[in-house]
Amino acid sequence: MSRADAPGVGETVELALAGMTCAACAARIEKQLNKQPGIEAAVNFAAERAHVRYDPAAADVARLIEVIRKTGFTATVFSDATRTDEKARKQAAYQSERRSFLIAAALTLPLVAQMAFMFDSHADVLPRGLQMLLATPVQFWIGWRFYVGGLNALRGGSGNMDVLVALGTSMAWLYSAVVTLAGLHHHHVYFEASATVITLVLLGKIMEARAKAGTSAAIEALISLQPQTARVERNGALLDVPVATLIPGDVFVVRPGEAVPVDGEVIEGISSANEAMLTGESLPVSKMPGTRIFAATVNGDGLLRCRATGVGSHTLLAGIIRLVEQAQGSKAPVQRLADRVAGIFVPVVMTIAALTFGAWWLLAGDFAAALVNAVAVLVIACPCALGLATPTAIMVGTGQGARAGVLIRNAVALETAEKLTVLALDKTGTLTQGAPVVTDIIRSSHTDERELLTLAASLEQGSTHPLAAAIVARAQAEGWALTPPQNLLATPGRGLEGDIAGQRVRIGAPAWLVAQGFSVPDASALQQAGRSVVVVAVGDAVLGLIGIADPLRASSPAAVRRLQALGLEVVMLTGDNPGTAAAIAREAGIENFRANVLPGDKAAAVNGLKTGGRCVGMVGDGINDAPALAAADVSFAMGTGSDVALHAADVTLMRNDLNSIADAISLSRATLSKIRQNLFFAFIYNIIGIPLAAFGWLNPMIAGAAMALSSVSVVSNSLLLKNWKPGKDCVWKP
């Protein structure tokens, strides 16, 4: 359906699909769903899921499932509660496939074995009646699934791999059966071809299923981290209870070496926690009263008493799992070509097979060769590899990202990140530690340090600005009492004024005070030293200057060099004055920076960087920089442990370290490289294989083996992404 017909703000549902055999099946389900009014769907063949957004006024979940059923497949609502059931269903289906393959292999083996004795003679080693007896159960019992799948596809108005396999093997079996029953001994039979093709296709499906399971290993690993029990205080006693029974407010105890059961806040005890499973950071994180603790992280050697704040689906781990699954189920723009090809693949192949049959029979006068070559064309052509090329690489890539603390929202962001040429960085909390401290106090002759800081801190105590927090923290550390301000008036990005004990107090940027007629002391020395300077004034007199520094993260200079080595132009955006901005940029190794950029102007600055068709990324905290993040082609949110950050940007970094940005871009390039390799293999396989079969240079058995291995090779190539490691850019540079 057109984008104009797509639902706006509506409901979303994730459906687990069963019965798909190739990319054409996924394309058909997606097409049928998108035909319905108020529905927008994306089907992932590799994950066997459909992500559907629908207008509740036009459709409901039951309607969606019915559309899929009429298309020839089954669907159930997927959720955390049904995850175990789906896994059990897939395991049962795998065991059934394995049994079918073993039976087919046992029946086919004698047919294949006789081929070793037929190189010097066309005489049959096994009686033709016995060959037919062995091949028939493989064709119509083990292979019945291909007839059912093919019929459902044709009823839905399209074809799939089942149609090709059923048609090709049926032609070989039927011809052989007629020759056998009619006693035409001078004609060769092809029972071994039909049985071998079906057996090899089943083998390919088993191998494909095992390989596909490896693509979701990261999700399985995250799920396995969730503890099943928790030690909770109930009526003055400690009880081991199922984690699912905990509610916010419950008090639980985590012993040394135990995994934390739910998200919470430490209320007693001192320890450290290994949070590598969430952030990719191997160093332990200190835990003490007031600090947050997260489900699945591992407690160190101290006993912690905590209060539950997030349980069930509201833990940070659950949010990460949802985000990774959402990314794995999304579709990259690069997949569009493969989708279009898959939609017309089967009709084109059937046409080529018909032309092959006609050409060999009518022009060469060889009916047997015509039959064999047409069967080979039908058998070697497979749209599975096309359907697996992109999603399997995305599933592995996003999973590897999650292991490294890089959470990618969708495949579009993953693909766009590869194209970035400019990266805009917010200064505070991104390049710097985000915890400014007061470093310099320059007071006038008619005041003292206590009066200056007390007035400034009293005015700033209600502000959430990092510089305000530094001033308040300094005053509180000195133990000085603060006075509540009144009649506050804030000028965003400039300053703040209000009444304290009957006096009008102003604090803000030097230029702001100058604009109001104040005589401000020269602050250039502080600014050139990298200090942010605020001026404090009472009435019509300036009391002095406060220099505040937000120390650069120790890892920032190396991370900037790494980003530049990846070919990105790094630009710093800050509200600081040019002197302070230049000092920070110089220390970080950044040549291009924009100073005096107010929060509301950062989006315009990002848009300005896009001139010349450049692809621009923006790095911020995911909240304050929301307009700039939205303006960027790809947005990166640095927000350790922030639930809000999980929903604020295209890429969320669980570690406040710029190296994670380089990791995300490196991973994007590695994943897109694998996708292009997969698509090349999938296309070249069919481009070369189909003509070889049509010209008689491949027999059906070799064609069947090649078809079975094509999708396995694509998935296996995607699994090589597991070799990607954070910090190793040179291996994956395009």
Tab-separated table of N, CA, C and O in Angstrom, residues 422-489:
chain	number	residue	atom	x	y	z
A	422	VAL	N	29.982	13.278	8.386
A	422	VAL	CA	30.162	14.313	9.399
A	422	VAL	C	29.516	13.835	10.691
A	422	VAL	O	28.417	13.277	10.673
A	423	LEU	N	30.197	14.062	11.802
A	423	LEU	CA	29.642	13.698	13.107
A	423	LEU	C	29.681	14.921	14.005
A	423	LEU	O	30.751	15.462	14.305
A	424	ALA	N	28.500	15.398	14.407
A	424	ALA	CA	28.399	16.546	15.302
A	424	ALA	C	28.305	16.042	16.734
A	424	ALA	O	27.515	15.143	17.035
A	425	LEU	N	29.113	16.639	17.609
A	425	LEU	CA	29.153	16.208	19.005
A	425	LEU	C	28.698	17.334	19.915
A	425	LEU	O	29.172	18.468	19.803
A	426	ASP	N	27.782	17.025	20.818
A	426	ASP	CA	27.515	17.931	21.923
A	426	ASP	C	28.718	17.856	22.860
A	426	ASP	O	29.359	16.815	22.964
A	427	LYS	N	29.064	18.947	23.512
A	427	LYS	CA	30.254	18.930	24.377
A	427	LYS	C	29.967	18.302	25.736
A	427	LYS	O	30.571	17.308	26.116
A	428	THR	N	29.014	18.883	26.460
A	428	THR	CA	28.779	18.479	27.838
A	428	THR	C	28.194	17.075	27.913
A	428	THR	O	27.152	16.784	27.331
A	429	GLY	N	28.883	16.201	28.623
A	429	GLY	CA	28.404	14.835	28.803
A	429	GLY	C	28.732	13.913	27.656
A	429	GLY	O	28.490	12.707	27.739
A	430	THR	N	29.260	14.486	26.572
A	430	THR	CA	29.631	13.662	25.426
A	430	THR	C	31.146	13.619	25.311
A	430	THR	O	31.769	12.578	25.470
A	431	LEU	N	31.735	14.782	25.044
A	431	LEU	CA	33.200	14.871	25.067
A	431	LEU	C	33.713	14.941	26.501
A	431	LEU	O	34.771	14.402	26.824
A	432	THR	N	32.939	15.608	27.345
A	432	THR	CA	33.364	15.809	28.729
A	432	THR	C	32.640	14.831	29.649
A	432	THR	O	31.758	14.088	29.228
A	433	GLN	N	32.996	14.860	30.916
A	433	GLN	CA	32.424	13.920	31.874
A	433	GLN	C	30.985	14.254	32.231
A	433	GLN	O	30.271	13.417	32.786
A	434	GLY	N	30.561	15.472	31.942
A	434	GLY	CA	29.181	15.845	32.232
A	434	GLY	C	28.946	16.193	33.692
A	434	GLY	O	27.805	16.324	34.125
A	435	ALA	N	30.011	16.333	34.454
A	435	ALA	CA	29.897	16.690	35.876
A	435	ALA	C	30.833	17.865	36.158
A	435	ALA	O	31.927	17.695	36.712
A	436	PRO	N	30.438	19.075	35.774
A	436	PRO	CA	31.309	20.246	35.948
A	436	PRO	C	31.596	20.524	37.428
A	436	PRO	O	30.788	20.197	38.309
A	437	VAL	N	32.739	21.131	37.665
A	437	VAL	CA	33.118	21.517	39.028
A	437	VAL	C	33.619	22.958	39.002
A	437	VAL	O	34.154	23.436	37.998
A	438	VAL	N	33.423	23.648	40.121
A	438	VAL	CA	33.915	25.019	40.247
A	438	VAL	C	35.432	24.975	40.418
A	438	VAL	O	35.951	24.297	41.309
A	439	THR	N	36.139	25.695	39.568
A	439	THR	CA	37.608	25.688	39.609
A	439	THR	C	38.191	27.037	40.008
A	439	THR	O	39.296	27.093	40.560
A	440	ASP	N	37.475	28.130	39.693
A	440	ASP	CA	38.024	29.470	39.945
A	440	ASP	C	36.931	30.382	40.483
A	440	ASP	O	35.780	30.337	40.017
A	441	ILE	N	37.292	31.198	41.459
A	441	ILE	CA	36.374	32.221	41.972
A	441	ILE	C	37.139	33.541	42.017
A	441	ILE	O	38.154	33.665	42.724
A	442	ILE	N	36.680	34.492	41.227
A	442	ILE	CA	37.311	35.814	41.193
A	442	ILE	C	36.282	36.822	41.703
A	442	ILE	O	35.280	37.101	41.028
A	443	ARG	N	36.512	37.342	42.914
A	443	ARG	CA	35.524	38.216	43.557
A	443	ARG	C	35.969	39.678	43.484
A	443	ARG	O	37.156	39.982	43.325
A	444	SER	N	34.999	40.533	43.585
A	444	SER	CA	35.308	41.967	43.621
A	444	SER	C	35.821	42.324	45.015
A	444	SER	O	35.715	41.538	45.960
A	445	SER	N	36.309	43.540	45.142
A	445	SER	CA	36.911	43.952	46.419
A	445	SER	C	35.880	44.127	47.528
A	445	SER	O	36.218	44.092	48.709
A	446	HIS	N	34.605	44.334	47.166
A	446	HIS	CA	33.610	44.617	48.191
A	446	HIS	C	32.757	43.398	48.546
A	446	HIS	O	31.645	43.540	49.057
A	447	THR	N	33.258	42.203	48.275
A	447	THR	CA	32.524	40.992	48.665
A	447	THR	C	33.523	39.917	49.041
A	447	THR	O	34.739	40.067	48.859
A	448	ASP	N	33.021	38.813	49.587
A	448	ASP	CA	33.896	37.683	49.892
A	448	ASP	C	33.388	36.437	49.162
A	448	ASP	O	32.306	36.426	48.580
A	449	GLU	N	34.200	35.390	49.213
A	449	GLU	CA	33.888	34.165	48.466
A	449	GLU	C	32.584	33.539	48.943
A	449	GLU	O	31.783	33.050	48.138
A	450	ARG	N	32.338	33.566	50.253
A	450	ARG	CA	31.123	32.945	50.781
A	450	ARG	C	29.876	33.649	50.261
A	450	ARG	O	28.916	33.010	49.833
A	451	GLU	N	29.875	34.991	50.316
A	451	GLU	CA	28.695	35.731	49.840
A	451	GLU	C	28.456	35.473	48.355
A	451	GLU	O	27.325	35.253	47.918
A	452	LEU	N	29.546	35.486	47.589
A	452	LEU	CA	29.431	35.280	46.146
A	452	LEU	C	28.822	33.905	45.829
A	452	LEU	O	27.858	33.801	45.071
A	453	LEU	N	29.389	32.860	46.424
A	453	LEU	CA	28.912	31.507	46.130
A	453	LEU	C	27.522	31.247	46.708
A	453	LEU	O	26.704	30.564	46.101
A	454	THR	N	27.248	31.783	47.896
A	454	THR	CA	25.947	31.549	48.528
A	454	THR	C	24.820	32.167	47.699
A	454	THR	O	23.778	31.543	47.475
A	455	LEU	N	25.021	33.394	47.237
A	455	LEU	CA	24.005	34.030	46.411
A	455	LEU	C	23.819	33.282	45.084
A	455	LEU	O	22.699	33.051	44.620
A	456	ALA	N	24.949	32.907	44.480
A	456	ALA	CA	24.870	32.196	43.203
A	456	ALA	C	24.174	30.844	43.366
A	456	ALA	O	23.297	30.471	42.582
A	457	ALA	N	24.549	30.107	44.414
A	457	ALA	CA	23.963	28.789	44.637
A	457	ALA	C	22.491	28.893	45.024
A	457	ALA	O	21.670	28.053	44.626
A	458	SER	N	22.128	29.895	45.805
A	458	SER	CA	20.725	30.079	46.187
A	458	SER	C	19.861	30.303	44.952
A	458	SER	O	18.750	29.766	44.835
A	459	LEU	N	20.372	31.114	44.024
A	459	LEU	CA	19.617	31.392	42.803
A	459	LEU	C	19.536	30.154	41.909
A	459	LEU	O	18.512	29.894	41.279
A	460	GLU	N	20.596	29.362	41.874
A	460	GLU	CA	20.688	28.239	40.934
A	460	GLU	C	20.119	26.933	41.485
A	460	GLU	O	20.027	25.951	40.739
A	461	GLN	N	19.726	26.889	42.751
A	461	GLN	CA	19.400	25.609	43.362
A	461	GLN	C	18.184	24.923	42.733
A	461	GLN	O	18.017	23.713	42.861
A	462	GLY	N	17.374	25.666	42.002
A	462	GLY	CA	16.229	25.029	41.339
A	462	GLY	C	16.495	24.662	39.891
A	462	GLY	O	15.637	24.079	39.223
A	463	SER	N	17.694	24.987	39.403
A	463	SER	CA	18.021	24.751	37.995
A	463	SER	C	18.580	23.348	37.803
A	463	SER	O	19.219	22.778	38.690
A	464	THR	N	18.345	22.787	36.623
A	464	THR	CA	18.882	21.464	36.286
A	464	THR	C	20.108	21.564	35.385
A	464	THR	O	20.644	20.546	34.957
A	465	HIS	N	20.558	22.792	35.091
A	465	HIS	CA	21.719	22.965	34.219
A	465	HIS	C	22.969	22.431	34.913
A	465	HIS	O	23.159	22.637	36.117
A	466	PRO	N	23.853	21.737	34.182
A	466	PRO	CA	25.064	21.178	34.802
A	466	PRO	C	25.930	22.222	35.495
A	466	PRO	O	26.525	21.947	36.541
A	467	LEU	N	26.040	23.432	34.920
A	467	LEU	CA	26.845	24.477	35.556
A	467	LEU	C	26.220	24.913	36.879
A	467	LEU	O	26.928	25.189	37.855
A	468	ALA	N	24.897	24.975	36.904
A	468	ALA	CA	24.204	25.329	38.146
A	468	ALA	C	24.452	24.273	39.208
A	468	ALA	O	24.690	24.585	40.391
A	469	ALA	N	24.430	23.005	38.794
A	469	ALA	CA	24.670	21.918	39.749
A	469	ALA	C	26.061	22.010	40.351
A	469	ALA	O	26.262	21.710	41.540
A	470	ALA	N	27.043	22.429	39.554
A	470	ALA	CA	28.410	22.554	40.053
A	470	ALA	C	28.496	23.631	41.133
A	470	ALA	O	29.176	23.461	42.160
A	471	ILE	N	27.812	24.755	40.914
A	471	ILE	CA	27.836	25.856	41.879
A	471	ILE	C	27.154	25.439	43.175
A	471	ILE	O	27.659	25.675	44.277
A	472	VAL	N	25.984	24.801	43.045
A	472	VAL	CA	25.246	24.358	44.234
A	472	VAL	C	26.063	23.322	45.005
A	472	VAL	O	26.131	23.361	46.242
A	473	ALA	N	26.688	22.387	44.279
A	473	ALA	CA	27.478	21.348	44.936
A	473	ALA	C	28.638	21.957	45.718
A	473	ALA	O	28.964	21.507	46.827
A	474	ARG	N	29.273	22.973	45.163
A	474	ARG	CA	30.405	23.620	45.854
A	474	ARG	C	29.927	24.292	47.150
A	474	ARG	O	30.567	24.169	48.202
A	475	ALA	N	28.802	24.993	47.091
A	475	ALA	CA	28.282	25.666	48.281
A	475	ALA	C	27.863	24.655	49.341
A	475	ALA	O	28.119	24.853	50.541
A	476	GLN	N	27.233	23.577	48.915
A	476	GLN	CA	26.808	22.557	49.870
A	476	GLN	C	28.013	21.862	50.503
A	476	GLN	O	27.981	21.494	51.676
A	477	ALA	N	29.069	21.669	49.692
A	477	ALA	CA	30.271	21.037	50.229
A	477	ALA	C	30.898	21.899	51.318
A	477	ALA	O	31.515	21.383	52.264
A	478	GLU	N	30.741	23.232	51.219
A	478	GLU	CA	31.265	24.144	52.239
A	478	GLU	C	30.354	24.207	53.462
A	478	GLU	O	30.722	24.780	54.489
A	479	GLY	N	29.124	23.648	53.306
A	479	GLY	CA	28.196	23.650	54.425
A	479	GLY	C	27.435	24.938	54.603
A	479	GLY	O	26.894	25.210	55.692
A	480	TRP	N	27.361	25.749	53.538
A	480	TRP	CA	26.695	27.040	53.650
A	480	TRP	C	25.197	26.901	53.386
A	480	TRP	O	24.770	26.206	52.457
A	481	ALA	N	24.385	27.582	54.175
A	481	ALA	CA	22.928	27.532	54.035
A	481	ALA	C	22.495	28.361	52.828
A	481	ALA	O	23.045	29.444	52.566
A	482	LEU	N	21.495	27.840	52.097
A	482	LEU	CA	20.999	28.526	50.902
A	482	LEU	C	19.613	29.095	51.160
A	482	LEU	O	18.818	28.534	51.913
A	483	THR	N	19.330	30.207	50.500
A	483	THR	CA	18.042	30.890	50.649
A	483	THR	C	17.185	30.625	49.421
A	483	THR	O	17.664	30.769	48.288
A	484	PRO	N	15.914	30.237	49.609
A	484	PRO	CA	15.042	29.991	48.445
A	484	PRO	C	14.850	31.269	47.629
A	484	PRO	O	14.569	32.335	48.193
A	485	PRO	N	14.998	31.199	46.310
A	485	PRO	CA	14.816	32.396	45.475
A	485	PRO	C	13.344	32.645	45.168
A	485	PRO	O	12.509	31.727	45.248
A	486	GLN	N	13.025	33.854	44.789
A	486	GLN	CA	11.665	34.224	44.403
A	486	GLN	C	11.718	35.018	43.094
A	486	GLN	O	12.743	35.583	42.737
A	487	ASN	N	10.547	35.030	42.427
A	487	ASN	CA	10.401	35.804	41.189
A	487	ASN	C	11.489	35.465	40.160
A	487	ASN	O	12.139	36.359	39.582
A	488	LEU	N	11.686	34.181	39.950
A	488	LEU	CA	12.716	33.743	39.010
A	488	LEU	C	12.327	34.071	37.577
A	488	LEU	O	11.168	33.943	37.178
A	489	LEU	N	13.322	34.444	36.797
A	489	LEU	CA	13.131	34.701	35.374
A	489	LEU	C	14.357	34.163	34.636
A	489	LEU	O	15.476	34.628	34.863
